[in-house]
């Protein structure tokens, strides 16, 4: 448990992003910290009242104006969309950012860091991954996250009083996400979604409201180093996710299954457009990502005593209650 003195201030690096915004709102509502500081390259789209927002690119060293006696740093900042960036961009931000965050923490005597890594460090596959699985990243994003974990562990080794939590989230969804689940909801609402390749692809996932609760729990757990996967215990298939949207929001059923070879062939013209500067987000690498399973178990989190307050359907209902009409964004 963090001491009373140590919890007066907390910094959220990447606090203007999707998870960061929800984490700051959670920490503010909980009232544990007297002062919350967000550090991000961009201003927030949904600012949390009472949070001090600082603009800074974590690829550069932290300026002295940000120095302070922080009880904890939550390091969420990352370049994460895959595909979508040049290989060097993942390392410049995810690895370089880790170096700068840890240097800042060492300079200010900060003794607790929570770092959000990713299940991408395991690589895709049908086999079940736990925290004991050997990391085998296949993407620059996954490799950069695994290297960043090592940077944080080097910081941890520097002082006996330091504590480190590493969270490896699966797909996180909820209000303000703007990613996979938001695009899926839009396609289902419009009746344009088709299953890519098959219906039984496993897509482990978790609600944003649950992951911020898990962060609180992990920081309080008390171990010097705590590594945990984050997703719901049930390994949902893409078909089960679509069915949950149908029940909660009344969206239309998918329009069938399109074989992967057909999808690959259809993607080639869009790849050509991408190469000449017409960005569209469609290519064979993204299709392969849709067809591959991500099957992960939150074994360490459950063993630590954390209990989920929702399941997939319950979380979608909560998300819908925060939206307008049948549009879930």
mmCIF file of C-alpha atoms in Angstrom:
data_model
loop_
_atom_site.group_PDB
_atom_site.id
_atom_site.type_symbol
_atom_site.label_atom_id
_atom_site.label_comp_id
_atom_site.label_asym_id
_atom_site.label_seq_id
_atom_site.Cartn_x
_atom_site.Cartn_y
_atom_site.Cartn_z
ATOM 1 C CA UNK A 1 0.000 0.000 0.000
ATOM 2 C CA UNK A 2 1.298 3.444 -0.888
ATOM 3 C CA UNK A 3 1.898 5.594 2.169
ATOM 4 C CA UNK A 4 -0.263 8.607 2.995
ATOM 5 C CA UNK A 5 2.558 11.013 2.181
ATOM 6 C CA UNK A 6 3.443 9.314 -1.102
ATOM 7 C CA UNK A 7 -0.027 9.512 -2.633
ATOM 8 C CA UNK A 8 -0.549 13.264 -2.637
ATOM 9 C CA UNK A 9 0.425 13.707 -6.300
ATOM 10 C CA UNK A 10 0.250 11.389 -9.279
ATOM 11 C CA UNK A 11 1.287 11.818 -12.911
ATOM 12 C CA UNK A 12 -0.417 10.125 -15.845
ATOM 13 C CA UNK A 13 1.809 10.077 -18.928
ATOM 14 C CA UNK A 14 -0.536 9.807 -21.886
ATOM 15 C CA UNK A 15 -3.360 11.264 -19.815
ATOM 16 C CA UNK A 16 -5.101 12.910 -22.769
ATOM 17 C CA UNK A 17 -5.657 9.566 -24.491
ATOM 18 C CA UNK A 18 -8.503 7.085 -24.258
ATOM 19 C CA UNK A 19 -7.418 5.041 -21.238
ATOM 20 C CA UNK A 20 -5.646 7.998 -19.656
ATOM 21 C CA UNK A 21 -8.826 10.081 -19.646
ATOM 22 C CA UNK A 22 -10.780 7.296 -17.943
ATOM 23 C CA UNK A 23 -7.956 6.686 -15.453
ATOM 24 C CA UNK A 24 -7.783 10.368 -14.467
ATOM 25 C CA UNK A 25 -11.561 10.484 -14.010
ATOM 26 C CA UNK A 26 -11.365 7.367 -11.826
ATOM 27 C CA UNK A 27 -8.492 8.700 -9.720
ATOM 28 C CA UNK A 28 -10.220 12.057 -9.339
ATOM 29 C CA UNK A 29 -13.475 10.425 -8.203
ATOM 30 C CA UNK A 30 -11.610 8.184 -5.785
ATOM 31 C CA UNK A 31 -10.007 11.198 -4.089
ATOM 32 C CA UNK A 32 -6.748 9.495 -3.227
ATOM 33 C CA UNK A 33 -4.547 12.188 -4.739
ATOM 34 C CA UNK A 34 -4.582 15.895 -3.965
ATOM 35 C CA UNK A 35 -3.125 16.768 -7.371
ATOM 36 C CA UNK A 36 -3.265 14.952 -10.692
ATOM 37 C CA UNK A 37 -1.000 15.878 -13.598
ATOM 38 C CA UNK A 38 -1.412 14.698 -17.177
ATOM 39 C CA UNK A 39 1.555 14.769 -19.549
ATOM 40 C CA UNK A 40 0.732 14.271 -23.225
ATOM 41 C CA UNK A 41 1.802 15.434 -26.655
ATOM 42 C CA UNK A 42 -1.750 16.615 -27.392
ATOM 43 C CA UNK A 43 -4.416 18.504 -25.427
ATOM 44 C CA UNK A 44 -7.309 16.409 -24.071
ATOM 45 C CA UNK A 45 -10.494 16.007 -26.085
ATOM 46 C CA UNK A 46 -12.466 15.299 -22.902
ATOM 47 C CA UNK A 47 -10.627 17.088 -20.076
ATOM 48 C CA UNK A 48 -11.224 15.955 -16.504
ATOM 49 C CA UNK A 49 -12.005 18.834 -14.159
ATOM 50 C CA UNK A 50 -9.244 19.602 -11.685
ATOM 51 C CA UNK A 51 -6.447 17.875 -13.636
ATOM 52 C CA UNK A 52 -3.341 19.888 -14.549
ATOM 53 C CA UNK A 53 -2.669 19.222 -18.242
ATOM 54 C CA UNK A 54 0.908 19.619 -19.458
ATOM 55 C CA UNK A 55 1.954 19.359 -23.108
ATOM 56 C CA UNK A 56 5.180 17.424 -23.651
ATOM 57 C CA UNK A 57 6.538 14.950 -26.217
ATOM 58 C CA UNK A 58 7.951 12.008 -24.257
ATOM 59 C CA UNK A 59 10.484 11.343 -26.983
ATOM 60 C CA UNK A 60 12.361 14.270 -25.405
ATOM 61 C CA UNK A 61 13.664 14.440 -21.807
ATOM 62 C CA UNK A 62 11.183 15.802 -19.290
ATOM 63 C CA UNK A 63 11.754 19.523 -18.573
ATOM 64 C CA UNK A 64 12.467 20.663 -15.020
ATOM 65 C CA UNK A 65 9.125 22.502 -14.894
ATOM 66 C CA UNK A 66 7.457 19.087 -14.491
ATOM 67 C CA UNK A 67 9.620 18.050 -11.519
ATOM 68 C CA UNK A 68 7.839 17.259 -8.277
ATOM 69 C CA UNK A 69 7.320 14.807 -5.448
ATOM 70 C CA UNK A 70 4.942 12.395 -7.169
ATOM 71 C CA UNK A 71 3.761 9.334 -5.326
ATOM 72 C CA UNK A 72 3.259 7.429 -8.563
ATOM 73 C CA UNK A 73 3.603 7.626 -12.327
ATOM 74 C CA UNK A 74 1.149 5.846 -14.620
ATOM 75 C CA UNK A 75 2.994 5.521 -17.942
ATOM 76 C CA UNK A 76 0.360 4.902 -20.626
ATOM 77 C CA UNK A 77 1.841 6.833 -23.570
ATOM 78 C CA UNK A 78 2.521 4.848 -26.728
ATOM 79 C CA UNK A 79 2.420 4.662 -30.487
ATOM 80 C CA UNK A 80 0.209 1.605 -30.869
ATOM 81 C CA UNK A 81 -1.805 1.385 -34.087
ATOM 82 C CA UNK A 82 -0.565 -1.568 -36.168
ATOM 83 C CA UNK A 83 -0.183 -1.259 -39.049
ATOM 84 C CA UNK A 84 -0.166 2.515 -39.293
ATOM 85 C CA UNK A 85 3.336 3.747 -38.484
ATOM 86 C CA UNK A 86 6.867 3.365 -39.772
ATOM 87 C CA UNK A 87 8.922 0.829 -37.774
ATOM 88 C CA UNK A 88 11.209 3.468 -36.255
ATOM 89 C CA UNK A 89 8.233 5.388 -34.831
ATOM 90 C CA UNK A 90 7.317 2.556 -32.452
ATOM 91 C CA UNK A 91 10.836 2.489 -30.990
ATOM 92 C CA UNK A 92 11.261 6.265 -30.840
ATOM 93 C CA UNK A 93 8.113 6.693 -28.765
ATOM 94 C CA UNK A 94 7.684 3.417 -26.890
ATOM 95 C CA UNK A 95 11.339 2.776 -26.095
ATOM 96 C CA UNK A 96 12.571 6.368 -26.027
ATOM 97 C CA UNK A 97 9.565 7.387 -23.962
ATOM 98 C CA UNK A 98 10.275 4.644 -21.417
ATOM 99 C CA UNK A 99 13.856 5.887 -21.050
ATOM 100 C CA UNK A 100 12.701 9.460 -20.464
ATOM 101 C CA UNK A 101 9.933 8.511 -18.026
ATOM 102 C CA UNK A 102 12.326 6.383 -15.980
ATOM 103 C CA UNK A 103 14.978 9.101 -15.994
ATOM 104 C CA UNK A 104 12.381 11.576 -14.742
ATOM 105 C CA UNK A 105 11.279 9.146 -12.023
ATOM 106 C CA UNK A 106 14.877 8.584 -10.882
ATOM 107 C CA UNK A 107 15.592 12.326 -10.872
ATOM 108 C CA UNK A 108 12.583 13.029 -8.677
ATOM 109 C CA UNK A 109 12.887 10.070 -6.321
ATOM 110 C CA UNK A 110 9.585 8.571 -7.461
ATOM 111 C CA UNK A 111 9.161 5.056 -6.102
ATOM 112 C CA UNK A 112 6.169 3.634 -7.964
ATOM 113 C CA UNK A 113 5.511 3.269 -11.707
ATOM 114 C CA UNK A 114 2.714 1.502 -13.533
ATOM 115 C CA UNK A 115 3.571 0.827 -17.174
ATOM 116 C CA UNK A 116 1.054 -0.331 -19.763
ATOM 117 C CA UNK A 117 2.708 -2.781 -22.116
ATOM 118 C CA UNK A 118 0.584 -4.978 -24.416
ATOM 119 C CA UNK A 119 -0.357 -8.580 -25.153
ATOM 120 C CA UNK A 120 1.393 -7.917 -28.484
ATOM 121 C CA UNK A 121 4.593 -9.031 -26.713
ATOM 122 C CA UNK A 122 3.293 -12.633 -26.923
ATOM 123 C CA UNK A 123 2.567 -12.625 -30.626
ATOM 124 C CA UNK A 124 -0.697 -13.975 -32.118
ATOM 125 C CA UNK A 125 -1.845 -17.574 -31.879
ATOM 126 C CA UNK A 126 -4.626 -19.963 -30.952
ATOM 127 C CA UNK A 127 -2.725 -21.213 -27.884
ATOM 128 C CA UNK A 128 -3.487 -19.736 -24.470
ATOM 129 C CA UNK A 129 -1.022 -17.119 -23.216
ATOM 130 C CA UNK A 130 -0.426 -16.444 -19.511
ATOM 131 C CA UNK A 131 2.132 -14.280 -17.750
ATOM 132 C CA UNK A 132 4.445 -17.313 -17.777
ATOM 133 C CA UNK A 133 4.357 -17.621 -21.573
ATOM 134 C CA UNK A 134 7.561 -16.770 -23.419
ATOM 135 C CA UNK A 135 7.178 -13.449 -25.272
ATOM 136 C CA UNK A 136 7.477 -13.847 -29.045
ATOM 137 C CA UNK A 137 6.469 -10.514 -30.600
ATOM 138 C CA UNK A 138 6.089 -10.450 -34.369
ATOM 139 C CA UNK A 139 5.456 -6.717 -34.834
ATOM 140 C CA UNK A 140 7.583 -3.650 -34.216
ATOM 141 C CA UNK A 141 4.919 -2.502 -31.784
ATOM 142 C CA UNK A 142 5.198 -5.716 -29.759
ATOM 143 C CA UNK A 143 8.995 -5.696 -29.867
ATOM 144 C CA UNK A 144 9.160 -2.051 -28.779
ATOM 145 C CA UNK A 145 6.826 -2.744 -25.854
ATOM 146 C CA UNK A 146 8.888 -5.711 -24.710
ATOM 147 C CA UNK A 147 12.057 -3.603 -24.808
ATOM 148 C CA UNK A 148 10.257 -0.850 -22.881
ATOM 149 C CA UNK A 149 9.360 -3.377 -20.171
ATOM 150 C CA UNK A 150 13.100 -4.029 -19.821
ATOM 151 C CA UNK A 151 13.824 -0.312 -19.424
ATOM 152 C CA UNK A 152 11.314 -0.099 -16.576
ATOM 153 C CA UNK A 153 12.857 -3.166 -14.925
ATOM 154 C CA UNK A 154 16.271 -1.498 -15.088
ATOM 155 C CA UNK A 155 14.768 1.483 -13.265
ATOM 156 C CA UNK A 156 13.272 -0.894 -10.667
ATOM 157 C CA UNK A 157 16.670 -2.476 -10.020
ATOM 158 C CA UNK A 158 18.198 0.908 -9.209
ATOM 159 C CA UNK A 159 16.697 1.273 -5.714
ATOM 160 C CA UNK A 160 15.312 -1.293 -3.270
ATOM 161 C CA UNK A 161 12.346 0.927 -2.359
ATOM 162 C CA UNK A 162 11.030 1.140 -5.910
ATOM 163 C CA UNK A 163 7.946 -0.736 -7.108
ATOM 164 C CA UNK A 164 6.839 -1.552 -10.643
ATOM 165 C CA UNK A 165 3.551 -2.746 -12.106
ATOM 166 C CA UNK A 166 3.468 -3.862 -15.739
ATOM 167 C CA UNK A 167 0.027 -4.326 -17.295
ATOM 168 C CA UNK A 168 -0.338 -6.180 -20.591
ATOM 169 C CA UNK A 169 -3.807 -5.270 -21.891
ATOM 170 C CA UNK A 170 -5.698 -6.967 -24.685
ATOM 171 C CA UNK A 171 -8.119 -4.889 -26.792
ATOM 172 C CA UNK A 172 -9.664 -2.224 -24.560
ATOM 173 C CA UNK A 173 -13.018 -0.709 -25.484
ATOM 174 C CA UNK A 174 -15.438 1.893 -24.199
ATOM 175 C CA UNK A 175 -16.498 5.497 -24.579
ATOM 176 C CA UNK A 176 -13.962 7.538 -26.527
ATOM 177 C CA UNK A 177 -12.002 4.523 -27.793
ATOM 178 C CA UNK A 178 -12.274 5.239 -31.526
ATOM 179 C CA UNK A 179 -10.644 1.915 -32.388
ATOM 180 C CA UNK A 180 -11.589 -1.687 -33.139
ATOM 181 C CA UNK A 181 -14.820 -1.875 -31.124
ATOM 182 C CA UNK A 182 -15.996 1.550 -32.256
ATOM 183 C CA UNK A 183 -15.480 0.593 -35.909
ATOM 184 C CA UNK A 184 -17.204 -2.758 -35.323
ATOM 185 C CA UNK A 185 -20.188 -1.040 -33.680
ATOM 186 C CA UNK A 186 -20.479 1.394 -36.586
ATOM 187 C CA UNK A 187 -20.375 -1.396 -39.187
ATOM 188 C CA UNK A 188 -22.938 -3.510 -37.302
ATOM 189 C CA UNK A 189 -25.246 -0.508 -36.863
ATOM 190 C CA UNK A 190 -25.097 0.185 -40.605
ATOM 191 C CA UNK A 191 -25.483 -3.499 -41.505
ATOM 192 C CA UNK A 192 -22.208 -3.592 -43.451
ATOM 193 C CA UNK A 193 -20.097 -5.897 -41.266
ATOM 194 C CA UNK A 194 -18.964 -9.280 -42.573
ATOM 195 C CA UNK A 195 -16.901 -11.816 -40.677
ATOM 196 C CA UNK A 196 -13.313 -11.658 -41.935
ATOM 197 C CA UNK A 197 -12.287 -15.222 -42.773
ATOM 198 C CA UNK A 198 -14.145 -17.023 -39.978
ATOM 199 C CA UNK A 199 -16.496 -16.586 -37.025
ATOM 200 C CA UNK A 200 -14.485 -18.324 -34.301
ATOM 201 C CA UNK A 201 -11.498 -15.966 -34.130
ATOM 202 C CA UNK A 202 -10.818 -15.349 -30.435
ATOM 203 C CA UNK A 203 -10.447 -11.678 -29.539
ATOM 204 C CA UNK A 204 -9.712 -11.295 -25.848
ATOM 205 C CA UNK A 205 -10.837 -7.890 -24.671
ATOM 206 C CA UNK A 206 -11.647 -5.773 -21.644
ATOM 207 C CA UNK A 207 -13.711 -2.729 -20.700
ATOM 208 C CA UNK A 208 -11.937 0.533 -19.986
ATOM 209 C CA UNK A 209 -13.774 0.907 -16.680
ATOM 210 C CA UNK A 210 -12.368 -2.440 -15.567
ATOM 211 C CA UNK A 211 -8.765 -1.768 -16.559
ATOM 212 C CA UNK A 212 -8.601 1.461 -14.552
ATOM 213 C CA UNK A 213 -9.940 -0.457 -11.555
ATOM 214 C CA UNK A 214 -7.291 -3.118 -12.121
ATOM 215 C CA UNK A 215 -4.568 -0.449 -12.106
ATOM 216 C CA UNK A 216 -5.714 0.784 -8.711
ATOM 217 C CA UNK A 217 -5.771 -2.781 -7.439
ATOM 218 C CA UNK A 218 -2.329 -3.597 -8.829
ATOM 219 C CA UNK A 219 -0.718 -0.494 -7.341
ATOM 220 C CA UNK A 220 -2.163 -1.444 -3.948
ATOM 221 C CA UNK A 221 -1.239 -5.113 -4.223
ATOM 222 C CA UNK A 222 2.114 -4.507 -2.587
ATOM 223 C CA UNK A 223 4.501 -6.659 -4.605
ATOM 224 C CA UNK A 224 7.789 -5.057 -5.624
ATOM 225 C CA UNK A 225 7.163 -6.157 -9.215
ATOM 226 C CA UNK A 226 3.754 -7.222 -10.445
ATOM 227 C CA UNK A 227 3.143 -8.290 -14.055
ATOM 228 C CA UNK A 228 -0.393 -8.991 -15.194
ATOM 229 C CA UNK A 229 -2.384 -9.581 -18.357
ATOM 230 C CA UNK A 230 -5.622 -7.664 -18.627
ATOM 231 C CA UNK A 231 -8.765 -8.936 -20.345
ATOM 232 C CA UNK A 232 -11.987 -10.637 -19.356
ATOM 233 C CA UNK A 233 -11.487 -14.215 -18.113
ATOM 234 C CA UNK A 234 -13.776 -15.505 -20.865
ATOM 235 C CA UNK A 235 -12.114 -15.730 -24.277
ATOM 236 C CA UNK A 236 -14.815 -14.209 -26.497
ATOM 237 C CA UNK A 237 -14.994 -15.012 -30.205
ATOM 238 C CA UNK A 238 -15.783 -12.370 -32.807
ATOM 239 C CA UNK A 239 -19.194 -14.025 -33.241
ATOM 240 C CA UNK A 240 -19.947 -13.724 -29.500
ATOM 241 C CA UNK A 241 -18.875 -10.067 -29.537
ATOM 242 C CA UNK A 242 -21.200 -9.338 -32.467
ATOM 243 C CA UNK A 243 -24.068 -11.154 -30.747
ATOM 244 C CA UNK A 244 -23.522 -9.086 -27.597
ATOM 245 C CA UNK A 245 -23.794 -5.872 -29.649
ATOM 246 C CA UNK A 246 -27.006 -7.203 -31.211
ATOM 247 C CA UNK A 247 -28.558 -7.873 -27.781
ATOM 248 C CA UNK A 248 -27.432 -4.603 -26.196
ATOM 249 C CA UNK A 249 -27.864 -2.100 -29.017
ATOM 250 C CA UNK A 250 -30.199 -3.881 -31.426
ATOM 251 C CA UNK A 251 -27.593 -3.841 -34.185
ATOM 252 C CA UNK A 252 -27.924 -6.011 -37.271
ATOM 253 C CA UNK A 253 -26.288 -9.401 -37.618
ATOM 254 C CA UNK A 254 -23.157 -9.694 -39.768
ATOM 255 C CA UNK A 255 -23.791 -10.390 -43.437
ATOM 256 C CA UNK A 256 -21.882 -13.664 -43.564
ATOM 257 C CA UNK A 257 -18.270 -14.755 -43.883
ATOM 258 C CA UNK A 258 -15.881 -13.537 -46.578
ATOM 259 C CA UNK A 259 -12.998 -15.983 -47.227
ATOM 260 C CA UNK A 260 -9.573 -14.592 -46.447
ATOM 261 C CA UNK A 261 -8.197 -15.056 -50.020
ATOM 262 C CA UNK A 262 -11.079 -12.940 -51.358
ATOM 263 C CA UNK A 263 -10.387 -10.225 -48.792
ATOM 264 C CA UNK A 264 -6.664 -10.275 -49.592
ATOM 265 C CA UNK A 265 -7.339 -9.833 -53.292
ATOM 266 C CA UNK A 266 -9.737 -6.974 -52.630
ATOM 267 C CA UNK A 267 -7.155 -5.220 -50.452
ATOM 268 C CA UNK A 268 -4.460 -4.980 -53.135
ATOM 269 C CA UNK A 269 -5.862 -1.864 -54.914
ATOM 270 C CA UNK A 270 -6.133 -0.113 -51.544
ATOM 271 C CA UNK A 271 -2.497 -0.943 -50.793
ATOM 272 C CA UNK A 272 -1.530 0.700 -54.096
ATOM 273 C CA UNK A 273 -3.465 3.811 -53.080
ATOM 274 C CA UNK A 274 -1.670 3.805 -49.713
ATOM 275 C CA UNK A 275 1.695 3.757 -51.503
ATOM 276 C CA UNK A 276 0.843 6.842 -53.569
ATOM 277 C CA UNK A 277 -0.345 8.773 -50.516
ATOM 278 C CA UNK A 278 -4.089 8.065 -50.485
ATOM 279 C CA UNK A 279 -4.471 6.758 -46.938
ATOM 280 C CA UNK A 280 -7.358 4.362 -46.372
ATOM 281 C CA UNK A 281 -6.325 1.898 -43.641
ATOM 282 C CA UNK A 282 -6.956 -1.239 -45.723
ATOM 283 C CA UNK A 283 -4.190 -3.755 -46.393
ATOM 284 C CA UNK A 284 -3.452 -7.480 -46.138
ATOM 285 C CA UNK A 285 -1.533 -7.068 -42.881
ATOM 286 C CA UNK A 286 -4.595 -5.616 -41.177
ATOM 287 C CA UNK A 287 -6.754 -8.414 -42.616
ATOM 288 C CA UNK A 288 -4.340 -11.013 -41.232
ATOM 289 C CA UNK A 289 -4.594 -9.316 -37.851
ATOM 290 C CA UNK A 290 -8.392 -9.662 -37.986
ATOM 291 C CA UNK A 291 -8.222 -13.383 -38.759
ATOM 292 C CA UNK A 292 -5.601 -14.277 -36.140
ATOM 293 C CA UNK A 293 -6.737 -15.091 -32.601
ATOM 294 C CA UNK A 294 -5.456 -13.353 -29.492
ATOM 295 C CA UNK A 295 -6.116 -15.725 -26.604
ATOM 296 C CA UNK A 296 -4.861 -14.487 -23.257
ATOM 297 C CA UNK A 297 -5.695 -15.309 -19.638
ATOM 298 C CA UNK A 298 -5.532 -12.751 -16.783
ATOM 299 C CA UNK A 299 -4.173 -15.418 -14.413
ATOM 300 C CA UNK A 300 -2.007 -13.181 -12.205
ATOM 301 C CA UNK A 301 -4.722 -10.561 -11.818
ATOM 302 C CA UNK A 302 -7.311 -13.122 -10.720
ATOM 303 C CA UNK A 303 -4.811 -14.793 -8.365
ATOM 304 C CA UNK A 304 -4.164 -11.405 -6.737
ATOM 305 C CA UNK A 305 -7.807 -11.162 -5.718
ATOM 306 C CA UNK A 306 -9.169 -8.815 -8.399
ATOM 307 C CA UNK A 307 -12.790 -9.425 -9.327
ATOM 308 C CA UNK A 308 -14.441 -8.101 -12.470
ATOM 309 C CA UNK A 309 -17.652 -6.161 -11.899
ATOM 310 C CA UNK A 310 -18.939 -6.690 -15.457
ATOM 311 C CA UNK A 311 -18.803 -9.161 -18.330
ATOM 312 C CA UNK A 312 -18.814 -8.313 -22.046
ATOM 313 C CA UNK A 313 -22.551 -7.709 -22.275
ATOM 314 C CA UNK A 314 -22.682 -5.740 -19.023
ATOM 315 C CA UNK A 315 -19.844 -3.484 -20.143
ATOM 316 C CA UNK A 316 -21.476 -2.834 -23.514
ATOM 317 C CA UNK A 317 -24.659 -1.835 -21.681
ATOM 318 C CA UNK A 318 -22.666 0.589 -19.530
ATOM 319 C CA UNK A 319 -20.981 2.030 -22.640
ATOM 320 C CA UNK A 320 -24.351 2.430 -24.387
ATOM 321 C CA UNK A 321 -25.786 4.206 -21.339
ATOM 322 C CA UNK A 322 -23.062 6.834 -21.759
ATOM 323 C CA UNK A 323 -23.811 7.295 -25.479
ATOM 324 C CA UNK A 324 -26.516 9.122 -27.407
ATOM 325 C CA UNK A 325 -29.173 6.988 -29.048
ATOM 326 C CA UNK A 326 -27.837 3.830 -30.684
ATOM 327 C CA UNK A 327 -24.476 5.336 -31.673
ATOM 328 C CA UNK A 328 -21.686 3.953 -29.475
ATOM 329 C CA UNK A 329 -18.553 6.092 -29.723
#
